[in-house]
Amino acid sequence: MTTPESASQGNEAQLSLDNPVTRHPKISPPKQDQPEPGLDAKLEPTADHGETSYVGTGRLKGRKALITGGDSGIGAAVAIAFAREGADVAIAYLPAEAEDAAKIISLIEAEGRVGIGLPGDLLDEDYRNSLADMVAEKLGGLDILVNNAGKQIAIEKLEDLSDKQVMETFQINILAMYTITRAALKHLPDGASIINTTSVQAYDPSPTLLDYASTKAAINAFTKGLAVQLAPRGIRVNGVAPGPIWTPLQVSDGQPKDKLPTFGHNVPLGRAGQPVELAPAYVFLASAESSYVVGETLNVNGGKSTP
Ligand code: NAD
Ligand code: MG
């Protein structure tokens, strides 16, 4: 028999399941270092990309997606979710990330979808220019572009921040978006969706991430302007702005090493986010459910305030 007391206990159990503070563990990662690019396979503790939890509902049935940086972190979670929503997915990544990419491609294929790996370096102009054509040829089209690859190297003092680093960060994070998106436009049909990964750093820059934060502010402006330009063609452009998310970017000098044990503890939810927590935002913006959402930045940041 259900007494008022047991009913309220049931409710509490239900509530704690969905409590965003405890839904994922509060992690205190040990100090660790990986050369750039970091590998998800070596990340400690491991990150959650939704491998065992993301459940699709057919929202991207028959769609064809390109996700840059789809081998690990946020891009990997998006790749898994897109496949479970019914899309064929091509992922772009650096050749050194083949191990991470193979895992994600096999998860895409496990859904009965086509999974394609396109290794290459976004610093290489020919690669940037040819990505969209390769996807359109191999998948028979392209209607979702997720510009997500990124470089983040923390440097304490401006005197130590080289022009080489600044130029590479701009090239990979924002200039590549121009090239890849321009080349994709000839393939993107009405109803296609472009989603750019920006960051809370666009409005709340860390003193150690001057170059990175500047690219993210530029991505916001690119996203909003392009959204207005392409809306009449029936192509929607939006952004997702993550807060602190546990990914290999953070251990390959994305954070000062002494900050790793408290990574993400300073947001209102009190913990770092997991890549899987980003996937629904990308699915929403890619799917027709968001047909009236244009030029929006969806913040997924644990509660940090935004403009
Ligand atoms: P990640 O390391 O898993 O992904 C970044 C990917 O960028 C790499 O996997 C790599 O494939 C790609 N990349 C980097 N340099 C490249 C190059 N020269 N050529 C080709 N590809 C290259 O880390 P992530 O955190 O999932 O990053 C994904 C995006 O999310 C990035 O744009 C990052 O700026 C953004 N972001 C991350 C956080 C966070 O806290 N992790 C917060 C805000 C925004
Ligand atoms: Mg990677």
GROMACS .gro file of N, CA and C and ligand atoms in nm, residues 36-40 49 68-76 92-95 97 100 118-124 127 147-152 168 172-173 177 196-201 212 215-216 219 240-250 252 255 263 273 275 278 282 300, ligand 1:
model
  248
   36GLU      N    1   4.960   1.733  -2.757
   36GLU     CA    2   4.847   1.773  -2.840
   36GLU      C    3   4.846   1.690  -2.969
   37PRO      N    4   4.735   1.632  -3.016
   37PRO     CA    5   4.604   1.634  -2.954
   37PRO      C    6   4.594   1.526  -2.847
   38GLY      N    7   4.520   1.554  -2.741
   38GLY     CA    8   4.502   1.454  -2.638
   38GLY      C    9   4.416   1.339  -2.690
   39LEU      N   10   4.438   1.222  -2.631
   39LEU     CA   11   4.357   1.105  -2.669
   39LEU      C   12   4.255   1.075  -2.561
   40ASP      N   13   4.132   1.055  -2.604
   40ASP     CA   14   4.028   1.014  -2.509
   40ASP      C   15   4.066   0.881  -2.443
   49HIS      N   16   3.049   0.974  -2.312
   49HIS     CA   17   2.999   1.024  -2.440
   49HIS      C   18   2.861   0.971  -2.473
   68THR      N   19   3.345   1.794  -3.734
   68THR     CA   20   3.491   1.804  -3.720
   68THR      C   21   3.525   1.782  -3.572
   69GLY      N   22   3.640   1.718  -3.548
   69GLY     CA   23   3.674   1.681  -3.410
   69GLY      C   24   3.575   1.581  -3.354
   70GLY      N   25   3.526   1.490  -3.439
   70GLY     CA   26   3.423   1.395  -3.395
   70GLY      C   27   3.478   1.269  -3.333
   71ASP      N   28   3.609   1.263  -3.313
   71ASP     CA   29   3.673   1.144  -3.258
   71ASP      C   30   3.665   1.136  -3.106
   72SER      N   31   3.653   1.251  -3.040
   72SER     CA   32   3.664   1.252  -2.893
   72SER      C   33   3.580   1.367  -2.838
   73GLY      N   34   3.565   1.367  -2.706
   73GLY     CA   35   3.501   1.478  -2.637
   73GLY      C   36   3.361   1.507  -2.689
   74ILE      N   37   3.331   1.636  -2.701
   74ILE     CA   38   3.196   1.680  -2.738
   74ILE      C   39   3.156   1.624  -2.875
   75GLY      N   40   3.250   1.633  -2.971
   75GLY     CA   41   3.219   1.585  -3.106
   75GLY      C   42   3.186   1.437  -3.109
   76ALA      N   43   3.254   1.357  -3.026
   76ALA     CA   44   3.227   1.214  -3.021
   76ALA      C   45   3.087   1.187  -2.965
   92ALA      N   46   3.575   1.408  -3.878
   92ALA     CA   47   3.707   1.456  -3.917
   92ALA      C   48   3.792   1.467  -3.791
   93TYR      N   49   3.922   1.435  -3.803
   93TYR     CA   50   4.010   1.432  -3.686
   93TYR      C   51   4.154   1.428  -3.735
   94LEU      N   52   4.247   1.448  -3.644
   94LEU     CA   53   4.389   1.441  -3.679
   94LEU      C   54   4.431   1.294  -3.693
   95PRO      N   55   4.526   1.264  -3.784
   95PRO     CA   56   4.569   1.125  -3.799
   95PRO      C   57   4.613   1.061  -3.667
   97GLU      N   58   4.479   1.070  -3.398
   97GLU     CA   59   4.363   1.033  -3.317
   97GLU      C   60   4.289   0.910  -3.372
  100ASP      N   61   4.096   0.680  -3.121
  100ASP     CA   62   3.967   0.734  -3.072
  100ASP      C   63   3.862   0.728  -3.183
  118LEU      N   64   3.758   1.073  -4.165
  118LEU     CA   65   3.832   1.158  -4.258
  118LEU      C   66   3.949   1.224  -4.185
  119PRO      N   67   4.060   1.148  -4.170
  119PRO     CA   68   4.174   1.204  -4.099
  119PRO      C   69   4.243   1.314  -4.179
  120GLY      N   70   4.292   1.415  -4.109
  120GLY     CA   71   4.364   1.523  -4.176
  120GLY      C   72   4.385   1.638  -4.079
  121ASP      N   73   4.465   1.735  -4.123
  121ASP     CA   74   4.499   1.849  -4.037
  121ASP      C   75   4.433   1.975  -4.091
  122LEU      N   76   4.359   2.044  -4.006
  122LEU     CA   77   4.289   2.166  -4.048
  122LEU      C   78   4.385   2.280  -4.080
  123LEU      N   79   4.514   2.261  -4.049
  123LEU     CA   80   4.613   2.361  -4.093
  123LEU      C   81   4.646   2.342  -4.241
  124ASP      N   82   4.602   2.230  -4.299
  124ASP     CA   83   4.630   2.198  -4.440
  124ASP      C   84   4.514   2.249  -4.527
  127TYR      N   85   4.309   2.002  -4.741
  127TYR     CA   86   4.220   1.919  -4.659
  127TYR      C   87   4.094   1.997  -4.621
  147ASN      N   88   3.076   2.233  -3.700
  147ASN     CA   89   3.213   2.286  -3.693
  147ASN      C   90   3.254   2.285  -3.546
  148ASN      N   91   3.330   2.184  -3.509
  148ASN     CA   92   3.354   2.161  -3.365
  148ASN      C   93   3.501   2.148  -3.328
  149ALA      N   94   3.590   2.122  -3.426
  149ALA     CA   95   3.732   2.103  -3.392
  149ALA      C   96   3.786   2.229  -3.325
  150GLY      N   97   3.878   2.211  -3.232
  150GLY     CA   98   3.933   2.327  -3.165
  150GLY      C   99   4.068   2.302  -3.102
  151LYS      N  100   4.145   2.411  -3.092
  151LYS     CA  101   4.277   2.406  -3.025
  151LYS      C  102   4.271   2.501  -2.906
  152GLN      N  103   4.319   2.454  -2.791
  152GLN     CA  104   4.320   2.537  -2.669
  152GLN      C  105   4.447   2.508  -2.591
  168GLU      N  106   4.782   2.959  -3.526
  168GLU     CA  107   4.727   2.823  -3.538
  168GLU      C  108   4.591   2.813  -3.471
  172ILE      N  109   4.262   2.701  -3.680
  172ILE     CA  110   4.185   2.579  -3.652
  172ILE      C  111   4.045   2.614  -3.600
  173ASN      N  112   4.035   2.712  -3.510
  173ASN     CA  113   3.907   2.736  -3.442
  173ASN      C  114   3.808   2.815  -3.526
  177MET      N  115   3.646   2.735  -4.012
  177MET     CA  116   3.499   2.736  -4.024
  177MET      C  117   3.455   2.806  -4.153
  196ASN      N  118   2.791   2.555  -3.489
  196ASN     CA  119   2.930   2.586  -3.456
  196ASN      C  120   2.951   2.574  -3.305
  197THR      N  121   3.060   2.510  -3.266
  197THR     CA  122   3.092   2.501  -3.123
  197THR      C  123   3.169   2.626  -3.082
  198THR      N  124   3.108   2.704  -2.995
  198THR     CA  125   3.175   2.822  -2.941
  198THR      C  126   3.211   2.790  -2.796
  199SER      N  127   3.202   2.886  -2.705
  199SER     CA  128   3.243   2.858  -2.566
  199SER      C  129   3.197   2.970  -2.474
  200VAL      N  130   3.182   2.937  -2.347
  200VAL     CA  131   3.160   3.039  -2.243
  200VAL      C  132   3.278   3.137  -2.243
  201GLN      N  133   3.394   3.091  -2.295
  201GLN     CA  134   3.512   3.178  -2.302
  201GLN      C  135   3.487   3.300  -2.392
  212TYR      N  136   4.256   3.172  -2.755
  212TYR     CA  137   4.140   3.083  -2.765
  212TYR      C  138   4.009   3.160  -2.744
  215THR      N  139   3.906   3.365  -3.038
  215THR     CA  140   3.847   3.290  -3.151
  215THR      C  141   3.701   3.258  -3.121
  216LYS      N  142   3.669   3.233  -2.995
  216LYS     CA  143   3.532   3.194  -2.962
  216LYS      C  144   3.438   3.314  -2.975
  219ILE      N  145   3.377   3.337  -3.335
  219ILE     CA  146   3.282   3.234  -3.380
  219ILE      C  147   3.138   3.280  -3.354
  240VAL      N  148   2.659   2.630  -3.018
  240VAL     CA  149   2.649   2.572  -2.883
  240VAL      C  150   2.771   2.622  -2.806
  241ALA      N  151   2.746   2.677  -2.686
  241ALA     CA  152   2.855   2.731  -2.605
  241ALA      C  153   2.871   2.648  -2.477
  242PRO      N  154   2.964   2.551  -2.481
  242PRO     CA  155   2.985   2.469  -2.361
  242PRO      C  156   3.059   2.547  -2.252
  243GLY      N  157   3.035   2.507  -2.127
  243GLY     CA  158   3.119   2.548  -2.015
  243GLY      C  159   3.229   2.445  -1.998
  244PRO      N  160   3.277   2.423  -1.876
  244PRO     CA  161   3.387   2.328  -1.856
  244PRO      C  162   3.343   2.182  -1.872
  245ILE      N  163   3.390   2.119  -1.977
  245ILE     CA  164   3.351   1.982  -2.010
  245ILE      C  165   3.476   1.894  -2.008
  246TRP      N  166   3.463   1.775  -1.951
  246TRP     CA  167   3.578   1.687  -1.933
  246TRP      C  168   3.613   1.617  -2.065
  247THR      N  169   3.719   1.664  -2.130
  247THR     CA  170   3.761   1.612  -2.262
  247THR      C  171   3.915   1.616  -2.271
  248PRO      N  172   3.972   1.548  -2.372
  248PRO     CA  173   4.118   1.545  -2.385
  248PRO      C  174   4.181   1.683  -2.409
  249LEU      N  175   4.100   1.777  -2.459
  249LEU     CA  176   4.151   1.914  -2.480
  249LEU      C  177   4.211   1.971  -2.351
  250GLN      N  178   4.153   1.935  -2.238
  250GLN     CA  179   4.191   1.995  -2.110
  250GLN      C  180   4.325   1.945  -2.059
  252SER      N  181   4.576   1.828  -2.260
  252SER     CA  182   4.686   1.853  -2.354
  252SER      C  183   4.715   2.003  -2.353
  255GLN      N  184   4.439   2.343  -1.998
  255GLN     CA  185   4.433   2.405  -1.864
  255GLN      C  186   4.572   2.406  -1.804
  263PHE      N  187   3.889   2.118  -1.185
  263PHE     CA  188   3.829   2.156  -1.313
  263PHE      C  189   3.675   2.151  -1.304
  273GLY      N  190   3.108   1.932  -1.668
  273GLY     CA  191   3.010   1.860  -1.749
  273GLY      C  192   3.075   1.744  -1.821
  275PRO      N  193   3.076   1.509  -2.185
  275PRO     CA  194   3.039   1.530  -2.326
  275PRO      C  195   2.895   1.490  -2.358
  278LEU      N  196   2.619   1.746  -2.372
  278LEU     CA  197   2.612   1.842  -2.483
  278LEU      C  198   2.529   1.789  -2.598
  282TYR      N  199   2.294   1.969  -2.966
  282TYR     CA  200   2.327   1.958  -3.108
  282TYR      C  201   2.214   1.885  -3.183
  300VAL      N  202   2.546   2.556  -2.264
  300VAL     CA  203   2.538   2.432  -2.186
  300VAL      C  204   2.659   2.436  -2.094
  308NAD     P1  205   3.860   1.732  -2.793
  308NAD     O1  206   4.006   1.739  -2.779
  308NAD     O2  207   3.795   1.602  -2.768
  308NAD     O3  208   3.815   1.779  -2.938
  308NAD     C1  209   3.885   1.874  -3.013
  308NAD     C2  210   3.912   1.812  -3.148
  308NAD     O4  211   3.964   1.912  -3.234
  308NAD     C3  212   4.015   1.702  -3.145
  308NAD     O5  213   3.957   1.577  -3.122
  308NAD     C4  214   4.075   1.711  -3.285
  308NAD     O6  215   4.021   1.612  -3.368
  308NAD     C5  216   4.032   1.847  -3.336
  308NAD     N1  217   4.148   1.922  -3.380
  308NAD     C6  218   4.234   1.995  -3.303
  308NAD     N2  219   4.333   2.043  -3.380
  308NAD     C7  220   4.309   2.001  -3.507
  308NAD     C8  221   4.376   2.016  -3.631
  308NAD     N3  222   4.491   2.087  -3.642
  308NAD     N4  223   4.325   1.956  -3.740
  308NAD     C9  224   4.212   1.882  -3.731
  308NAD     N5  225   4.142   1.865  -3.616
  308NAD    C10  226   4.193   1.923  -3.506
  308NAD     O7  227   3.799   1.845  -2.698
  308NAD     P2  228   3.652   1.908  -2.684
  308NAD     O8  229   3.657   1.980  -2.555
  308NAD     O9  230   3.547   1.809  -2.710
  308NAD    O10  231   3.652   2.019  -2.797
  308NAD    C11  232   3.550   2.030  -2.895
  308NAD    C12  233   3.510   2.175  -2.911
  308NAD    O11  234   3.448   2.217  -2.790
  308NAD    C13  235   3.625   2.271  -2.936
  308NAD    O12  236   3.586   2.365  -3.033
  308NAD    C14  237   3.641   2.340  -2.803
  308NAD    O13  238   3.695   2.470  -2.817
  308NAD    C15  239   3.498   2.344  -2.757
  308NAD     N6  240   3.479   2.369  -2.614
  308NAD    C16  241   3.524   2.281  -2.522
  308NAD    C17  242   3.505   2.307  -2.388
  308NAD    C18  243   3.553   2.213  -2.281
  308NAD    O14  244   3.550   2.250  -2.164
  308NAD     N7  245   3.596   2.093  -2.314
  308NAD    C19  246   3.439   2.424  -2.349
  308NAD    C20  247   3.394   2.512  -2.445
  308NAD    C21  248   3.415   2.483  -2.578
   0.00000   0.00000   0.00000
